[in-house]
Short mmCIF file of C-alpha atoms in Angstrom, two decimals:
data_model
loop_
_atom_site.label_atom_id
_atom_site.label_comp_id
_atom_site.label_asym_id
_atom_site.label_seq_id
_atom_site.Cartn_x
_atom_site.Cartn_y
_atom_site.Cartn_z
CA MET J 276 -72.63 16.53 13.05
CA ARG J 277 -73.07 17.83 16.60
CA TYR J 278 -69.99 19.98 16.17
CA LEU J 279 -71.39 21.45 12.95
CA VAL J 280 -74.48 22.48 14.89
CA ALA J 281 -72.66 23.60 18.05
CA VAL J 282 -70.48 26.21 16.31
CA PRO J 283 -73.41 28.13 14.70
CA VAL J 284 -75.37 27.93 17.97
CA ALA J 285 -72.41 29.37 19.88
CA ALA J 286 -72.08 32.13 17.28
CA LEU J 287 -75.77 32.95 17.68
CA CYS J 288 -75.28 33.24 21.44
CA CYS J 289 -72.49 35.74 20.81
CA LEU J 290 -75.00 37.96 19.00
CA LEU J 291 -77.55 37.92 21.85
CA PRO J 292 -75.92 40.85 23.75
CA LEU J 293 -77.06 43.07 20.86
CA LEU J 294 -80.46 42.74 22.50
CA SER J 295 -80.05 44.84 25.63
CA ASP J 296 -82.57 42.70 27.52
CA ALA J 297 -80.55 39.53 26.80
CA LEU J 298 -77.50 40.55 28.85
CA PRO J 299 -77.09 38.42 32.00
CA LEU J 300 -76.90 40.13 35.39
CA GLY J 301 -73.42 41.38 36.16
CA ALA J 302 -72.26 41.27 32.53
CA PRO J 303 -70.36 44.36 31.32
CA ARG J 304 -72.42 46.68 29.14
CA TRP J 305 -69.69 46.84 26.49
CA LEU J 306 -70.47 43.26 25.43
CA GLY J 307 -73.38 44.48 23.36
CA GLY J 308 -73.57 48.24 23.26
CA PRO J 309 -73.89 50.99 22.57
CA VAL J 310 -73.91 49.99 18.91
CA ASP J 311 -73.24 52.32 15.99
CA TRP J 312 -75.46 50.49 13.51
CA PRO J 313 -74.44 52.48 10.40
CA LYS J 314 -70.80 51.64 11.16
CA VAL J 315 -71.68 47.96 11.68
CA GLY J 316 -73.56 47.84 8.38
CA LEU J 317 -70.78 49.55 6.44
CA LEU J 318 -68.07 47.34 7.94
CA ALA J 319 -70.09 44.20 7.21
CA PHE J 320 -70.63 45.31 3.62
CA LEU J 321 -66.96 46.19 3.14
CA HIS J 322 -65.83 42.91 4.69
CA GLY J 323 -68.13 40.99 2.35
CA CYS J 324 -66.81 42.84 -0.70
CA TRP J 325 -63.13 42.46 0.14
CA GLU J 326 -63.51 38.84 1.26
CA SER J 327 -65.19 37.98 -2.06
CA LEU J 328 -62.42 39.76 -3.93
CA ALA J 329 -59.73 37.86 -2.02
CA GLN J 330 -61.44 34.50 -2.62
CA GLY J 331 -61.86 35.18 -6.34
CA LEU J 332 -65.66 35.32 -6.08
CA PRO J 333 -68.12 37.90 -7.45
CA THR J 334 -68.58 40.75 -4.96
CA PRO J 335 -72.04 41.48 -3.50
CA CYS J 336 -72.24 44.63 -5.69
CA LEU J 337 -71.60 42.61 -8.84
CA ARG J 338 -74.15 39.98 -7.84
CA LEU J 339 -76.78 42.65 -7.19
CA LEU J 340 -76.04 44.36 -10.50
CA ARG J 341 -76.22 41.07 -12.40
CA LEU J 342 -79.49 40.24 -10.65
CA VAL J 343 -81.01 43.60 -11.58
CA LEU J 344 -79.86 43.25 -15.20
CA ARG J 345 -80.92 39.57 -15.23
CA ARG J 346 -77.52 38.42 -16.40
CA PRO J 347 -75.86 35.23 -15.16
CA LEU J 348 -72.78 35.43 -13.00
CA PRO J 349 -69.46 34.63 -14.71
CA GLU J 350 -68.35 31.04 -14.12
CA ARG J 351 -65.23 31.35 -12.01
CA ALA J 352 -64.00 28.69 -9.63
CA PRO J 353 -63.21 30.05 -6.18
CA THR J 354 -59.87 29.57 -4.55
CA ARG J 355 -59.53 27.01 -1.78
CA SER J 356 -61.50 28.00 1.27
CA GLY J 357 -59.37 30.05 3.63
CA ALA J 358 -56.43 30.06 1.22
CA ASN J 359 -56.49 33.86 0.83
CA ALA J 360 -58.85 35.32 3.43
CA PHE J 361 -58.98 39.10 3.91
CA PHE J 362 -59.21 40.17 7.56
CA PRO J 363 -58.28 43.90 7.84
CA VAL J 364 -61.92 45.08 7.85
CA LEU J 365 -62.89 42.38 10.35
CA PHE J 366 -59.95 43.31 12.58
CA ALA J 367 -61.01 46.97 12.37
CA GLY J 368 -64.46 45.94 13.60
CA VAL J 369 -62.86 44.05 16.48
CA LEU J 370 -61.04 47.23 17.53
CA MET J 371 -63.90 49.71 17.03
CA LEU J 372 -67.07 47.82 17.98
CA PRO J 373 -68.49 45.97 20.99
CA PRO J 374 -67.81 42.19 20.86
CA ALA J 375 -71.32 41.26 19.75
CA ALA J 376 -71.30 43.85 16.97
CA ALA J 377 -67.81 42.72 15.86
CA ALA J 378 -69.16 39.16 15.57
CA LEU J 379 -72.05 40.44 13.46
CA VAL J 380 -69.61 42.02 10.98
CA ALA J 381 -68.27 38.55 10.10
CA VAL J 382 -71.66 36.92 9.50
CA PRO J 383 -72.79 38.33 6.10
CA ALA J 384 -69.49 37.53 4.33
CA GLY J 385 -69.60 33.99 5.67
CA LEU J 386 -73.20 33.32 4.72
CA LEU J 387 -72.98 34.96 1.29
CA GLY J 388 -69.45 33.85 0.43
CA HIS J 389 -70.36 31.50 -2.44
CA PRO J 390 -73.18 32.02 -4.93
CA GLU J 391 -73.88 28.29 -5.35
CA PRO J 392 -76.66 27.02 -3.04
CA HIS J 393 -75.01 23.62 -2.32
CA PHE J 394 -72.22 25.39 -0.40
CA TRP J 395 -74.62 26.75 2.21
CA LEU J 396 -73.57 24.40 5.04
CA ARG J 397 -69.89 25.18 4.64
CA GLN J 398 -70.63 28.90 4.43
CA LEU J 399 -72.79 28.75 7.57
CA TRP J 400 -69.95 27.10 9.47
CA ASN J 401 -67.34 29.52 8.11
CA GLY J 402 -69.45 32.54 9.05
CA SER J 403 -70.07 31.16 12.54
CA GLN J 404 -66.39 30.35 12.97
CA LEU J 405 -65.31 33.90 12.11
CA ALA J 406 -68.04 35.36 14.32
CA LEU J 407 -66.76 33.37 17.32
CA CYS J 408 -63.17 34.43 16.60
CA ALA J 409 -64.15 38.10 16.29
CA PHE J 410 -66.20 37.95 19.50
CA ALA J 411 -63.40 36.34 21.51
CA SER J 412 -60.71 38.72 20.23
CA SER J 413 -62.90 41.78 20.86
CA VAL J 414 -63.59 40.63 24.43
CA VAL J 415 -59.83 40.38 25.07
CA PHE J 416 -59.30 43.84 23.52
CA HIS J 417 -61.94 45.39 25.77
CA LEU J 418 -60.65 43.62 28.89
CA LEU J 419 -57.23 45.18 28.27
CA CYS J 420 -58.79 48.67 27.95
CA GLY J 421 -58.00 48.76 24.26
CA PRO J 422 -60.84 51.12 23.20
CA GLN J 423 -59.72 53.84 25.62
CA LEU J 424 -56.11 53.60 24.48
CA LEU J 425 -57.13 53.58 20.83
CA LEU J 426 -59.40 56.63 21.14
CA GLY J 427 -56.65 58.53 22.88
CA SER J 428 -54.13 57.49 20.19
CA ARG J 429 -51.84 56.30 22.96
CA PHE J 430 -49.13 54.48 21.06
CA PRO J 431 -47.32 52.18 21.56
CA ALA J 432 -49.46 51.37 24.62
CA ALA J 433 -52.46 50.60 22.36
CA LEU J 434 -50.44 47.99 20.45
CA LEU J 435 -50.42 45.51 23.34
CA PRO J 436 -54.23 45.05 23.48
CA ALA J 437 -54.33 44.93 19.67
CA LEU J 438 -51.66 42.19 19.51
CA ALA J 439 -53.45 40.26 22.26
CA ALA J 440 -56.67 40.48 20.23
CA VAL J 441 -54.90 39.18 17.10
CA GLY J 442 -53.38 36.31 19.09
CA THR J 443 -56.80 35.42 20.48
CA PHE J 444 -58.30 35.49 16.99
CA CYS J 445 -55.63 33.12 15.67
CA LEU J 446 -55.92 30.82 18.69
CA ALA J 447 -59.70 30.55 18.40
CA ASN J 448 -59.54 30.06 14.64
CA GLY J 449 -56.86 27.37 14.93
CA VAL J 450 -58.74 25.44 17.61
CA LEU J 451 -62.07 25.56 15.77
CA VAL J 452 -60.53 24.35 12.51
CA GLY J 453 -58.37 21.78 14.33
CA VAL J 454 -61.35 20.20 16.07
CA MET J 455 -63.13 20.00 12.72
CA LEU J 456 -60.13 18.21 11.16
CA VAL J 457 -59.91 15.78 14.08
CA LEU J 458 -63.62 14.92 13.91
CA ALA J 459 -64.16 14.95 10.14
CA GLU J 460 -60.86 13.60 8.80
CA GLY J 461 -59.57 11.60 11.75
CA ARG J 462 -56.45 13.74 12.14
CA ARG J 463 -54.31 13.33 15.21
CA PRO J 464 -55.09 15.63 18.17
CA GLY J 465 -51.69 17.29 17.66
CA VAL J 466 -53.29 19.34 14.90
CA LEU J 467 -54.98 21.36 17.68
CA LEU J 468 -51.56 22.58 18.77
CA ARG J 469 -50.19 23.16 15.28
CA GLY J 470 -53.28 25.04 14.07
CA PRO J 471 -52.86 28.27 16.09
CA ALA J 472 -49.10 28.29 15.47
CA ALA J 473 -49.60 27.93 11.72
CA ALA J 474 -52.27 30.65 11.73
CA VAL J 475 -49.84 33.27 13.10
CA GLY J 476 -47.76 34.38 10.15
CA LEU J 477 -46.75 37.39 8.10
CA PRO J 478 -50.12 37.67 6.24
CA VAL J 479 -52.04 37.74 9.53
CA LEU J 480 -49.72 40.37 11.00
CA VAL J 481 -50.04 42.50 7.85
CA HIS J 482 -53.84 42.22 8.01
CA ALA J 483 -53.78 43.09 11.69
CA ALA J 484 -51.67 46.18 10.99
CA GLY J 485 -54.10 47.12 8.23
CA GLY J 486 -57.04 46.71 10.60
CA LEU J 487 -55.35 48.89 13.20
CA MET J 488 -54.65 51.57 10.59
CA VAL J 489 -58.27 51.47 9.39
CA ALA J 490 -59.56 51.82 12.97
CA VAL J 491 -57.29 54.78 13.73
CA LEU J 492 -58.10 56.61 10.48
CA TRP J 493 -61.83 55.88 10.78
CA GLN J 494 -61.97 57.63 14.15
CA GLY J 495 -59.91 60.58 12.85
CA PRO J 496 -61.15 63.79 11.22
CA TYR J 497 -61.70 62.23 7.76
CA GLY J 498 -63.65 59.21 8.98
CA ALA J 499 -64.52 56.24 6.77
CA PHE J 500 -63.20 57.88 3.59
CA ALA J 501 -59.60 57.86 4.87
CA ALA J 502 -60.01 54.27 6.05
CA LEU J 503 -61.16 53.18 2.57
CA LEU J 504 -58.11 54.81 0.98
CA ALA J 505 -55.89 52.88 3.40
CA LEU J 506 -57.47 49.62 2.24
CA LEU J 507 -56.57 50.13 -1.42
CA PRO J 508 -53.00 48.71 -1.29
CA LEU J 509 -54.16 45.67 0.66
CA SER J 510 -57.03 45.21 -1.80
CA ILE J 511 -54.64 45.08 -4.75
CA SER J 512 -52.42 42.55 -2.99
CA ALA J 513 -55.45 40.39 -2.13
CA TRP J 514 -56.57 40.40 -5.77
CA VAL J 515 -53.07 39.44 -6.96
CA PHE J 516 -52.90 36.57 -4.48
CA ALA J 517 -56.34 35.36 -5.59
CA GLN J 518 -55.14 35.24 -9.19
CA GLY J 519 -52.10 33.25 -8.10
CA HIS J 520 -54.23 30.70 -6.26
CA ARG J 521 -56.55 30.39 -9.25
CA GLU J 522 -53.57 29.75 -11.51
CA ARG J 523 -52.30 27.05 -9.16
CA ASP J 524 -55.72 25.41 -9.13
CA ALA J 525 -55.65 25.41 -12.94
CA HIS J 526 -52.24 23.72 -12.84
CA GLN J 527 -53.61 21.07 -10.50
CA ALA J 528 -56.61 20.47 -12.77
CA THR J 529 -54.31 20.05 -15.78
CA VAL J 530 -52.19 17.48 -13.94
CA GLN J 531 -55.24 15.57 -12.69
CA ALA J 532 -56.73 15.36 -16.18
CA LEU J 533 -53.54 13.75 -17.50
CA VAL J 534 -53.35 11.33 -14.57
CA GLN J 535 -56.96 10.22 -14.98
CA ALA J 536 -56.31 9.48 -18.64
CA VAL J 537 -53.41 7.19 -17.62
CA GLU J 538 -55.31 5.40 -14.86
CA ILE J 539 -58.25 4.63 -17.12
CA LYS J 540 -55.92 2.42 -19.14
CA ASP J 541 -54.86 0.25 -16.19
CA ALA J 542 -57.09 -0.34 -13.16
CA TYR J 543 -54.17 -1.76 -11.16
CA THR J 544 -52.29 1.55 -11.25
CA ARG J 545 -55.26 3.61 -10.08
CA GLY J 546 -54.01 5.89 -7.33
CA HIS J 547 -50.38 4.95 -8.03
CA SER J 548 -49.51 8.38 -9.43
CA GLU J 549 -50.80 10.26 -6.38
CA ARG J 550 -48.98 7.89 -4.04
CA VAL J 551 -45.71 8.32 -5.91
CA GLY J 552 -46.15 12.09 -5.65
CA ARG J 553 -46.74 11.75 -1.91
CA ALA J 554 -43.75 9.44 -1.38
CA ALA J 555 -41.53 11.78 -3.42
CA VAL J 556 -42.56 14.73 -1.21
CA LEU J 557 -41.82 12.67 1.92
CA ILE J 558 -38.32 11.93 0.63
CA ALA J 559 -37.66 15.52 -0.39
CA GLY J 560 -38.98 16.76 2.94
CA GLN J 561 -36.26 14.79 4.70
CA LEU J 562 -33.72 16.44 2.39
CA GLY J 563 -34.95 19.94 3.31
CA MET J 564 -36.18 20.85 -0.16
CA GLU J 565 -37.82 24.28 -0.42
CA ALA J 566 -41.60 24.58 -0.78
CA GLU J 567 -41.76 25.67 -4.43
CA ARG J 568 -39.54 22.79 -5.57
CA LEU J 569 -41.62 20.41 -3.43
CA ARG J 570 -44.71 21.48 -5.35
CA THR J 571 -42.98 20.88 -8.70
CA LEU J 572 -41.62 17.54 -7.47
CA ARG J 573 -45.11 16.44 -6.49
CA PHE J 574 -46.30 17.22 -10.02
CA ALA J 575 -43.36 15.23 -11.41
CA GLY J 576 -44.24 12.25 -9.22
CA ILE J 577 -47.89 12.40 -10.20
CA LEU J 578 -47.07 12.65 -13.93
CA HIS J 579 -44.11 10.26 -14.04
CA ASP J 580 -46.08 7.60 -15.96
CA VAL J 581 -48.04 9.92 -18.24
CA GLY J 582 -46.11 8.49 -21.21
CA LYS J 583 -48.01 5.23 -20.80
CA LEU J 584 -50.77 6.91 -22.78
CA GLY J 585 -48.65 5.99 -25.80
CA VAL J 586 -48.21 2.33 -24.77
CA ALA J 587 -50.65 -0.36 -25.87
CA THR J 588 -53.22 -1.07 -23.13
CA GLU J 589 -52.80 -4.82 -23.58
CA LEU J 590 -49.13 -4.59 -22.63
CA LEU J 591 -49.88 -2.59 -19.48
CA ARG J 592 -52.46 -5.13 -18.31
CA ARG J 593 -50.47 -8.25 -19.24
CA ASN J 594 -49.94 -10.53 -16.22
CA GLY J 595 -47.40 -12.71 -18.03
CA PRO J 596 -43.86 -12.13 -19.28
CA LEU J 597 -43.20 -9.67 -22.10
CA THR J 598 -41.15 -10.37 -25.20
CA GLU J 599 -38.06 -8.28 -25.84
CA ALA J 600 -39.91 -6.17 -28.42
CA GLU J 601 -42.83 -5.64 -26.03
CA ARG J 602 -40.46 -4.66 -23.22
CA ARG J 603 -38.84 -2.06 -25.47
CA ALA J 604 -42.31 -0.70 -26.32
CA VAL J 605 -43.03 -0.24 -22.61
CA GLU J 606 -39.60 1.23 -21.84
CA VAL J 607 -40.14 4.09 -24.27
CA HIS J 608 -42.88 5.55 -22.05
CA PRO J 609 -40.56 8.08 -20.29
CA VAL J 610 -39.79 9.59 -23.71
CA TYR J 611 -43.47 9.72 -24.57
CA GLY J 612 -44.13 11.40 -21.20
CA TYR J 613 -41.46 14.03 -21.77
CA GLU J 614 -42.83 14.79 -25.22
CA LEU J 615 -46.33 15.20 -23.77
CA VAL J 616 -45.39 17.65 -21.02
CA HIS J 617 -42.25 19.49 -22.14
CA GLY J 618 -44.38 22.37 -23.46
CA ILE J 619 -46.05 22.90 -20.03
CA ALA J 620 -43.88 25.67 -18.59
CA PHE J 621 -44.98 25.50 -14.94
CA LEU J 622 -43.62 21.94 -14.60
CA GLY J 623 -40.00 23.19 -14.77
CA GLU J 624 -37.68 20.56 -13.25
CA ALA J 625 -40.46 17.99 -13.51
CA HIS J 626 -39.59 17.52 -17.19
CA ALA J 627 -36.23 15.93 -16.30
CA GLY J 628 -37.81 13.86 -13.53
CA ILE J 629 -40.38 12.39 -15.91
CA LEU J 630 -37.82 11.62 -18.64
CA HIS J 631 -35.17 10.02 -16.42
CA HIS J 632 -37.08 8.31 -13.58
CA HIS J 633 -36.04 4.86 -14.88
CA GLU J 634 -32.32 5.59 -14.92
CA ARG J 635 -30.07 3.54 -12.62
CA MET J 636 -27.06 4.62 -10.58
CA ASP J 637 -24.90 2.00 -12.35
CA GLY J 638 -25.84 3.32 -15.81
CA ARG J 639 -27.97 0.32 -16.81
CA GLY J 640 -31.22 2.28 -16.81
CA TYR J 641 -33.17 3.91 -19.62
CA PRO J 642 -33.70 5.94 -21.74
CA SER J 643 -30.26 7.65 -21.59
CA GLY J 644 -28.09 5.34 -19.51
CA LEU J 645 -27.05 8.13 -17.14
CA VAL J 646 -24.71 7.25 -14.26
CA GLY J 647 -24.76 8.42 -10.64
CA GLN J 648 -25.03 12.17 -10.16
CA GLN J 649 -25.65 12.64 -13.89
CA ILE J 650 -29.22 11.60 -13.13
CA PRO J 651 -31.32 14.67 -12.18
CA GLU J 652 -32.26 14.92 -8.49
CA PHE J 653 -35.99 14.77 -9.22
CA ALA J 654 -35.50 11.55 -11.21
CA ARG J 655 -33.48 9.91 -8.40
CA ILE J 656 -36.24 10.75 -5.91
CA ILE J 657 -39.07 9.57 -8.15
CA SER J 658 -37.21 6.33 -8.95
CA VAL J 659 -37.23 5.35 -5.26
CA ALA J 660 -40.81 6.53 -4.69
CA ASP J 661 -42.06 4.70 -7.80
CA ALA J 662 -40.34 1.44 -6.91
CA PHE J 663 -41.54 1.59 -3.30
CA ASP J 664 -45.18 2.09 -4.21
CA SER J 665 -44.97 -0.50 -7.01
CA MET J 666 -43.66 -3.10 -4.56
CA THR J 667 -46.32 -2.37 -1.93
CA SER J 668 -49.19 -2.30 -4.46
CA THR J 669 -50.83 -5.18 -6.27
CA ARG J 670 -50.22 -5.13 -10.00
CA SER J 671 -51.44 -7.39 -12.81
CA TYR J 672 -48.16 -9.37 -12.64
CA ARG J 673 -47.46 -9.47 -8.87
CA ARG J 674 -49.18 -9.04 -5.53
CA GLY J 675 -48.18 -6.21 -3.24
CA ARG J 676 -45.56 -6.84 -0.54
CA PRO J 677 -45.32 -5.56 3.05
CA VAL J 678 -43.63 -2.21 3.66
CA THR J 679 -40.73 -3.80 5.55
CA GLU J 680 -40.02 -6.18 2.68
CA ALA J 681 -40.13 -3.33 0.15
CA VAL J 682 -37.72 -1.24 2.25
CA ALA J 683 -35.33 -4.18 2.53
CA GLU J 684 -35.36 -4.57 -1.26
CA LEU J 685 -34.67 -0.86 -1.78
CA GLN J 686 -31.72 -1.09 0.58
CA ARG J 687 -30.43 -4.20 -1.22
CA CYS J 688 -30.47 -2.34 -4.54
CA SER J 689 -29.11 0.88 -3.02
CA GLY J 690 -26.05 2.09 -4.88
CA SER J 691 -26.63 -0.03 -7.97
CA GLN J 692 -30.18 0.90 -8.94
CA PHE J 693 -31.19 3.56 -6.41
CA ASP J 694 -29.45 6.57 -4.88
CA PRO J 695 -28.51 5.60 -1.28
CA VAL J 696 -29.30 9.13 -0.08
CA MET J 697 -32.85 8.93 -1.39
CA VAL J 698 -33.38 5.44 0.03
CA GLY J 699 -32.17 6.61 3.43
CA ALA J 700 -34.48 9.64 3.27
CA LEU J 701 -37.47 7.39 2.53
CA VAL J 702 -36.59 5.11 5.46
CA ASP J 703 -36.38 8.13 7.77
CA ALA J 704 -39.71 9.48 6.45
CA LEU J 705 -41.47 6.13 6.99
CA ALA J 706 -40.33 6.18 10.61
CA VAL J 707 -42.34 9.39 11.08
CA HIS J 708 -45.21 9.07 8.59
CA ASP J 709 -47.54 6.08 8.41
CA TRP J 710 -47.75 4.29 5.05
CA GLN J 711 -50.42 1.67 4.45
CA PRO J 712 -49.96 -0.86 1.60
CA VAL J 713 -52.66 -0.67 -1.07
CA LEU J 714 -55.23 -3.42 -0.89
CA PRO J 715 -55.93 -5.31 -4.14
CA PRO J 716 -59.07 -4.46 -6.12
CA PRO J 717 -62.13 -6.52 -5.14
CA GLY J 718 -63.17 -9.50 -7.22
CA ASP J 719 -61.86 -12.85 -8.32
CA CYS J 720 -59.20 -11.31 -10.58
CA ILE J 721 -56.77 -11.18 -7.63
CA ARG J 722 -56.61 -14.97 -7.58
CA ALA J 723 -54.89 -14.95 -10.96
CA VAL J 724 -52.19 -12.53 -9.80
CA PRO J 725 -48.96 -14.42 -8.96
CA ASP J 726 -47.43 -14.03 -5.49
CA ILE J 727 -43.80 -13.45 -6.47
CA PRO J 728 -41.31 -12.61 -3.71
CA LEU J 729 -39.04 -9.62 -4.10
CA GLY J 730 -35.39 -10.05 -5.01
CA VAL J 731 -35.98 -12.51 -7.87
CA PRO J 732 -33.35 -11.71 -10.55
CA GLU J 733 -34.67 -9.97 -13.64
CA PRO J 734 -34.51 -11.90 -16.91
CA ALA J 735 -31.61 -10.97 -19.14
CA ARG J 736 -32.44 -8.31 -21.70
CA ALA J 737 -30.69 -6.35 -24.35
CA ALA J 738 -29.22 -2.96 -23.55
CA PRO J 739 -31.88 -0.24 -23.85
CA ARG J 740 -31.77 2.42 -26.49
CA ARG J 741 -29.99 5.60 -25.45
CA VAL J 742 -31.54 9.01 -25.88
CA PRO J 743 -30.07 12.41 -25.01
CA ALA J 744 -30.46 13.59 -21.46
CA GLN J 745 -33.12 16.27 -20.83
CA GLY J 746 -31.84 19.57 -21.98
CA GLY J 747 -31.80 18.61 -25.64
CA THR J 748 -34.84 17.32 -27.50
CA GLY J 749 -35.75 13.70 -26.79
CA PRO J 750 -36.18 11.46 -29.82
CA MET J 751 -39.53 10.66 -31.24
CA ALA J 752 -40.86 7.19 -30.49
CA GLY J 753 -39.54 4.62 -32.92
CA GLN J 754 -36.27 6.40 -33.59
CA PRO J 755 -33.06 4.43 -32.81
#
């Protein structure tokens, strides 16, 4: 809580040089003035408009118009905070204004970023964070004589102070966010080092170049009008990225709705889907899978058991043995899951992962009896992730086992049931990432759960029904 208060207080101190009497003795005059207030106001307004556009929120102009016409704002969910920020106007303020005035440019967009009142604390912190970053980067720019080089259009000499200012902005932003993550979420202190490095990327460099172009054009013969024209291409790209983030958020909401429907049926599997998605991503990360496929794989892991919506709840919660007919009814759930999601286009490879995640390397799995490399890669990953989390979690028929015991069981079944490559990748991932077994749900019901060790042979059962591999149309439930 102290940190939440300290950041806004520090940002307020950065604005004090705007009051000429508040400058300490010996402080350079450029910290607070002279200030071109019309330029500050216009930059703050433009930054607020473009930041709202990039975040998928109504712009201040639209809010004012709706308020005058007494019409409600359209209900649109914003993108994730910071996912698609728009910094060219703020960078232009850093290059053209004194540090205190540059900090002031960031404040209105931060405070007015979300129309809902319950977001005020987050918006206050975001506005203060950007104000501190703008102040620090502008100070560095002025110390390196950036304004003189910029006014004289001395290129490429003026690029060095500008790049130093961008680096300072990213460093300050990364440290402020990193400290918040360490204090609020208990992250490791290493995030303080990774934050600034992750903040320096192609989008930031493009925004910095846009800010430099705006500053140069603004101080040219055509003034603010030319600078606004320069912002148009970046504005279009920001809007497109905002639509992409909104679409991804809609995908995530669709997946979560399906998962919640499954977990309502069985309290013991609550959280299992998310953990399987996480374990699958850990495995794929060791294999060097690209980011877009990682995202699809995570969806496949989360939705791997969605077909249990078509299985009787009593069978899912049974803590005793199943008859052969009941086992077959449960084993058809991958087919049900495929039929539920095969029309969702953004899942892509996840369809095959959901349908075949119970296949075995020796061909004794279901529903298609695929062998070895015939099994899709997503399915081989999810099979290991699903088994690992199932063994370390308490279910209605067995208590959870320690991680070491679950790993030993995976290695014992490697080659027959599981892909050895995927098992090895999980072992390597667990050496780097901590995995805590899931504690059983509170209450006396845990006493009735048997404590069965791993490695007990499965009861003999008839060969499962075979269905075509994904690529054709899976059979409807009940078909031979």
